[in-house]
Amino acid sequence: MLPEVLRHLRCPVCGAPLAAAPGAVRCPAGHAFDLARQGYVNLLRGRSPGTGDDAAMVAARETFLGAGHFAPLGAALARAAEGHAGRDGLVVEVGAGTGHHLRSVLEALPDRFGLALDLSRHAARRAARAHPRLAAVVADAWERLPVADACAALVLDVFAPRNAAEFRRVLAPDGALLLVTPAPAHLAELRGPLGLLEVDPDKARRVSEALEGRFALASSESLAWTLSLAREDVVAAARMGPSAHHTAADVLAARVAALEEPVRVTAAVQVQVYRPTPNAA
Ligand SMILES: C[S@@+](CC[C@H](N)C(=O)[O-])C[C@H]1O[C@@H](n2cnc3c(N)ncnc32)[C@H](O)[C@@H]1O
Ligand SMILES: [Zn+2]
């Protein structure tokens, strides 16, 4: 575990700092958490009700993102990070998935270290390998995050659960939350033909309500681009998202086979920067 990240981690049981031990990390009270062979550490306090993305969803996400289809988003995040990273502090991504976007941000911030948090151990396994300055931890975004107060210069949340109180606690007072949400047009051309779930049209309002009182919007950028996809990319796009378990593999394959290549699809996201408000609860 990278010492630059480990010093900011906290025991999920008692909140004390964690230190390196052979094959594990451990707090002074003796709560110990094994380092997985694949390089991440599981800091869940007990069983979590959810599991996060399964192995197939994470593999699909790796394939899709690895093909560069979301490169404009990576570039936008890198720009936002450069403008808001302050002088020091971690870059913490919540629901980091494969660590793909965190890698883009760390490449733009050569003196920073990153922490990828995800409930899925399949995701943590991939994220642990995503960048040499990144550490991966299994944690539940709806619990207290296993990190110190005010340790983060940036919190990233890309299509992931948003726990406003915890984001506020872990951010430095001059830090920023970089939040990415899908716009209604996102992957819209695939929704009908493949039977994917719709983006909640009320999403933007629900997001701003959830952050109200703790964060103030500093900037908002609508980003849209056109994807030109092979059929296998379309399958990966369907398999990596919330609709992954809604359609049987053979049904999906038949629907995708009916599409004409290249399949032109809109990617449309909102990239928002929020500043923590002073005197937050
Ligand atoms: C739509 S994916 C986005 C992944 C990544 N941010 C990206 O854009 O590639 C949502 C991620 O949130 C994770 N997740 C779901 N519930 C979670 C929770 N309660 N705590 C932490 N992560 C969670 C999933 O495992 C998954 O990796
Ligand atoms: Zn402890």
Coordinates of C-alpha atoms and ligand atoms in Angstrom, one line a residue:
M1 CA 0.0 0.0 0.0
L2 CA 1.4 3.4 -1.0
P3 CA 2.5 5.2 2.2
E4 CA 1.3 8.5 0.7
V5 CA -2.2 7.1 0.7
L6 CA -2.0 4.8 3.7
R7 CA -1.3 7.7 6.1
H8 CA -4.8 9.1 5.2
L9 CA -6.7 5.8 5.7
R10 CA -8.6 5.2 8.9
C11 CA -9.8 2.0 10.6
P12 CA -13.4 1.4 9.7
V13 CA -14.0 -0.1 13.2
C14 CA -12.5 2.5 15.5
G15 CA -11.4 5.4 13.3
A16 CA -7.8 5.3 14.3
P17 CA -5.0 5.6 11.7
L18 CA -3.8 2.5 10.0
A19 CA -0.2 1.4 9.6
A20 CA 1.5 -1.2 7.4
A21 CA 1.9 -4.7 8.8
P22 CA 3.1 -7.8 6.9
G23 CA 0.4 -8.5 4.3
A24 CA -2.1 -6.3 6.0
V25 CA -2.9 -2.8 7.4
R26 CA -3.6 -2.5 11.1
C27 CA -4.7 0.1 13.7
P28 CA -3.2 0.4 17.2
A29 CA -6.2 -1.4 18.6
G30 CA -5.4 -4.5 16.5
H31 CA -8.1 -4.3 13.9
A32 CA -6.3 -5.8 10.9
F33 CA -7.3 -5.9 7.2
D34 CA -5.5 -8.1 4.7
L35 CA -3.9 -6.7 1.6
A36 CA -5.3 -8.8 -1.3
R37 CA -2.9 -10.5 -3.6
Q38 CA -4.1 -8.1 -6.3
G39 CA -3.0 -5.1 -4.4
Y40 CA -6.1 -3.6 -2.8
V41 CA -7.4 -3.7 0.8
N42 CA -10.9 -4.4 1.9
L43 CA -11.9 -1.8 4.6
L44 CA -15.6 -2.8 4.8
R45 CA -16.6 -2.9 8.5
G46 CA -18.7 -6.0 8.0
R47 CA -21.0 -7.3 5.4
S48 CA -22.4 -4.7 3.1
P49 CA -26.0 -5.0 1.8
G50 CA -24.8 -4.5 -1.8
T51 CA -21.8 -5.8 -3.7
G52 CA -21.2 -3.2 -6.4
D53 CA -20.5 -4.2 -9.9
D54 CA -19.9 -7.8 -10.6
A55 CA -16.9 -9.3 -12.5
A56 CA -18.7 -9.2 -15.9
M57 CA -19.8 -5.6 -15.5
V58 CA -16.3 -4.5 -14.5
A59 CA -14.7 -6.4 -17.4
A60 CA -17.2 -4.7 -19.8
R61 CA -16.4 -1.3 -18.4
E62 CA -12.7 -1.9 -18.8
T63 CA -13.2 -3.0 -22.4
F64 CA -15.4 0.0 -23.2
L65 CA -13.3 2.7 -21.5
G66 CA -10.1 1.1 -22.6
A67 CA -11.2 1.6 -26.2
G68 CA -11.1 5.4 -25.5
H69 CA -14.8 6.1 -26.1
F70 CA -14.9 8.4 -23.0
A71 CA -11.6 10.2 -23.7
P72 CA -13.4 13.6 -23.9
L73 CA -14.7 13.0 -20.3
G74 CA -11.2 12.2 -19.1
A75 CA -9.8 15.4 -20.7
A76 CA -12.6 17.4 -19.1
L77 CA -11.9 15.9 -15.7
A78 CA -8.2 16.5 -16.0
R79 CA -8.9 20.2 -16.9
A80 CA -11.2 20.6 -13.9
A81 CA -8.8 18.9 -11.6
E82 CA -5.9 21.2 -12.7
G83 CA -8.0 24.2 -11.9
H84 CA -9.2 23.1 -8.5
A85 CA -6.6 20.8 -6.9
G86 CA -5.3 23.4 -4.4
R87 CA -1.8 23.0 -3.1
D88 CA -1.8 19.4 -1.8
G89 CA -4.1 16.6 -0.7
L90 CA -5.4 13.3 -2.1
V91 CA -7.6 12.7 -5.1
V92 CA -10.3 10.4 -3.8
E93 CA -12.7 8.8 -6.3
V94 CA -15.9 7.3 -4.9
G95 CA -17.4 4.4 -6.9
A96 CA -14.1 4.5 -9.0
G97 CA -14.8 1.4 -11.0
T98 CA -11.7 0.4 -12.9
G99 CA -9.9 3.6 -11.9
H100 CA -9.9 4.8 -15.5
H101 CA -11.0 8.4 -14.8
L102 CA -8.8 8.7 -11.7
R103 CA -5.9 7.8 -13.9
S104 CA -6.6 10.7 -16.3
V105 CA -6.8 13.1 -13.3
L106 CA -3.5 11.8 -11.8
E107 CA -1.8 12.1 -15.1
A108 CA -2.7 15.8 -15.0
L109 CA -1.5 16.2 -11.4
P110 CA 2.0 14.7 -11.4
D111 CA 2.6 15.3 -7.7
R112 CA -0.6 13.8 -6.4
F113 CA -1.7 10.5 -5.1
G114 CA -5.1 8.9 -5.7
L115 CA -7.4 6.7 -3.7
A116 CA -10.0 4.6 -5.6
L117 CA -12.9 3.6 -3.4
D118 CA -15.5 1.1 -4.6
L119 CA -17.8 -1.5 -3.1
S120 CA -16.9 -4.0 -5.8
R121 CA -13.8 -6.0 -5.1
H122 CA -13.7 -6.8 -8.9
A123 CA -13.4 -3.0 -9.5
A124 CA -10.8 -2.6 -6.7
R125 CA -8.7 -5.3 -8.3
R126 CA -8.6 -3.5 -11.6
A127 CA -8.2 0.0 -10.1
A128 CA -5.2 -1.2 -8.0
R129 CA -3.4 -1.7 -11.3
A130 CA -4.6 1.5 -13.0
H131 CA -1.8 3.9 -12.1
P132 CA 1.4 3.7 -10.0
R133 CA 0.2 6.6 -7.8
L134 CA -3.1 5.1 -7.0
A135 CA -4.3 2.8 -4.2
A136 CA -7.5 0.9 -4.2
V137 CA -9.8 0.2 -1.3
V138 CA -13.1 -1.7 -1.0
A139 CA -15.5 0.6 0.9
D140 CA -19.2 1.4 0.9
A141 CA -20.0 5.0 -0.2
W142 CA -23.1 4.9 2.1
E143 CA -21.0 4.2 5.2
R144 CA -18.4 6.4 6.9
L145 CA -15.5 6.5 4.3
P146 CA -12.3 4.9 5.8
V147 CA -10.3 8.1 5.3
A148 CA -9.3 11.1 7.5
D149 CA -11.2 14.3 7.7
A150 CA -10.2 17.0 5.2
C151 CA -7.5 14.7 3.5
A152 CA -8.8 15.2 0.0
A153 CA -8.1 18.1 -2.4
L154 CA -10.5 16.6 -4.8
V155 CA -13.4 14.1 -4.6
L156 CA -14.4 12.6 -7.9
D157 CA -17.8 11.0 -8.5
V158 CA -18.5 9.7 -12.0
F159 CA -21.9 8.0 -12.3
A160 CA -21.5 6.7 -8.8
P161 CA -23.3 7.0 -5.4
R162 CA -23.2 10.5 -3.9
N163 CA -22.9 10.7 -0.1
A164 CA -22.9 14.5 0.4
A165 CA -22.1 14.4 4.2
E166 CA -19.1 12.1 3.7
F167 CA -17.8 14.0 0.6
R168 CA -17.9 17.2 2.7
R169 CA -16.1 15.6 5.7
V170 CA -13.2 14.2 3.7
L171 CA -12.7 17.3 1.5
A172 CA -10.2 20.0 2.6
P173 CA -12.0 23.3 3.1
D174 CA -10.4 24.6 -0.2
G175 CA -11.1 21.4 -2.0
A176 CA -13.6 20.6 -4.7
L177 CA -16.1 17.9 -5.7
L178 CA -16.0 16.9 -9.4
L179 CA -19.3 15.4 -10.2
V180 CA -20.3 13.7 -13.5
T181 CA -23.8 12.7 -14.2
P182 CA -25.4 11.4 -17.4
A183 CA -27.6 13.8 -19.4
P184 CA -30.9 12.5 -20.8
A185 CA -29.3 12.2 -24.2
H186 CA -26.5 9.9 -22.9
L187 CA -26.5 6.7 -25.0
A188 CA -30.1 7.5 -26.0
E189 CA -29.8 5.8 -29.4
L190 CA -29.1 2.5 -27.6
R191 CA -31.9 2.7 -25.1
G192 CA -34.8 1.8 -27.3
P193 CA -33.2 -0.9 -29.5
L194 CA -31.4 -2.6 -26.6
G195 CA -34.1 -2.0 -23.9
L196 CA -31.6 -0.1 -21.6
L197 CA -32.9 1.8 -18.6
E198 CA -33.7 5.5 -19.1
V199 CA -31.7 8.2 -17.5
D200 CA -33.9 9.8 -14.8
P201 CA -35.1 13.1 -16.4
D202 CA -35.1 14.6 -12.9
K203 CA -31.5 13.6 -12.1
A204 CA -30.0 17.1 -12.2
R205 CA -32.6 18.4 -9.7
R206 CA -32.1 15.4 -7.4
V207 CA -28.3 15.8 -7.4
S208 CA -28.4 19.4 -6.6
E209 CA -30.9 18.8 -3.8
A210 CA -28.7 16.1 -2.3
L211 CA -25.8 18.5 -2.2
E212 CA -27.7 21.5 -0.9
G213 CA -26.4 23.0 2.3
R214 CA -23.0 21.3 2.1
F215 CA -21.8 22.3 -1.4
A216 CA -22.2 25.3 -3.7
L217 CA -22.0 24.9 -7.5
A218 CA -18.8 26.5 -8.9
S219 CA -19.1 25.5 -12.5
S220 CA -21.1 23.3 -14.8
E221 CA -20.1 22.1 -18.2
S222 CA -22.4 20.1 -20.6
L223 CA -20.2 17.8 -22.6
A224 CA -21.5 15.8 -25.6
W225 CA -19.7 13.9 -28.4
T226 CA -20.6 11.2 -30.8
L227 CA -19.4 7.6 -30.4
S228 CA -18.8 5.5 -33.4
L229 CA -19.1 2.0 -32.1
A230 CA -18.5 -1.5 -33.4
R231 CA -21.1 -4.1 -32.3
E232 CA -18.8 -5.5 -29.6
D233 CA -18.5 -2.0 -28.2
V234 CA -22.3 -1.8 -28.0
V235 CA -22.4 -5.0 -26.1
A236 CA -19.8 -3.7 -23.7
A237 CA -21.8 -0.5 -23.2
A238 CA -24.9 -2.5 -22.4
R239 CA -23.1 -4.9 -20.1
M240 CA -21.2 -2.2 -18.0
G241 CA -24.3 -0.3 -17.0
P242 CA -27.3 -0.5 -14.7
S243 CA -29.2 -2.6 -17.4
A244 CA -26.6 -5.3 -17.3
H245 CA -28.9 -7.8 -15.6
H246 CA -32.1 -6.9 -17.4
T247 CA -31.4 -8.6 -20.7
A248 CA -30.3 -12.2 -21.3
A249 CA -27.1 -12.5 -23.3
D250 CA -28.7 -14.1 -26.3
V251 CA -31.5 -11.5 -26.5
L252 CA -28.9 -8.7 -26.3
A253 CA -26.7 -10.4 -29.0
A254 CA -29.8 -10.7 -31.3
R255 CA -30.6 -7.0 -30.8
V256 CA -27.1 -5.9 -31.3
A257 CA -26.8 -8.0 -34.5
A258 CA -29.7 -6.0 -35.9
L259 CA -27.7 -2.7 -35.6
E260 CA -25.8 -1.3 -38.6
E261 CA -22.1 -0.7 -38.0
P262 CA -20.6 1.7 -37.1
V263 CA -23.3 2.4 -34.6
R264 CA -23.5 6.2 -34.0
V265 CA -24.4 7.0 -30.4
T266 CA -24.5 10.2 -28.4
A267 CA -22.4 10.5 -25.2
A268 CA -23.8 13.4 -23.1
V269 CA -22.7 14.2 -19.5
Q270 CA -22.7 17.1 -17.1
V271 CA -19.4 17.9 -15.5
Q272 CA -19.9 19.9 -12.4
V273 CA -17.5 21.4 -9.8
Y274 CA -18.8 22.0 -6.3
R275 CA -17.1 23.8 -3.5
P276 CA -17.8 22.9 0.1
T277 CA -19.7 25.6 1.8
P278 CA -18.3 27.0 5.1
N279 CA -20.1 26.0 8.3
A280 CA -21.5 22.9 6.7
A281 CA -23.3 20.4 9.0
Ligands
LIG1 C1 -21.6 3.2 -13.1 S1 -20.2 2.6 -12.3 C2 -19.0 3.9 -12.5 C3 -17.6 3.5 -12.4 C4 -16.6 4.6 -12.7 N1 -16.8 5.8 -11.9 C5 -16.6 5.0 -14.1 O1 -17.2 6.0 -14.5 O2 -16.0 4.2 -14.9 C6 -20.7 2.7 -10.6 C7 -19.6 2.2 -9.7 O3 -20.1 2.4 -8.3 C8 -19.8 1.3 -7.6 N2 -20.7 1.2 -6.4 C9 -22.0 0.9 -6.4 N3 -22.6 1.0 -5.2 C10 -21.5 1.5 -4.4 C11 -21.4 1.8 -3.0 N4 -22.5 1.7 -2.2 N5 -20.2 2.2 -2.5 C12 -19.2 2.3 -3.4 N6 -19.2 2.0 -4.7 C13 -20.4 1.6 -5.2 C14 -20.0 0.1 -8.5 O4 -19.3 -1.1 -8.1 C15 -19.4 0.7 -9.8 O5 -18.0 0.5 -9.9
ZN2 ZN -9.3 0.0 14.8

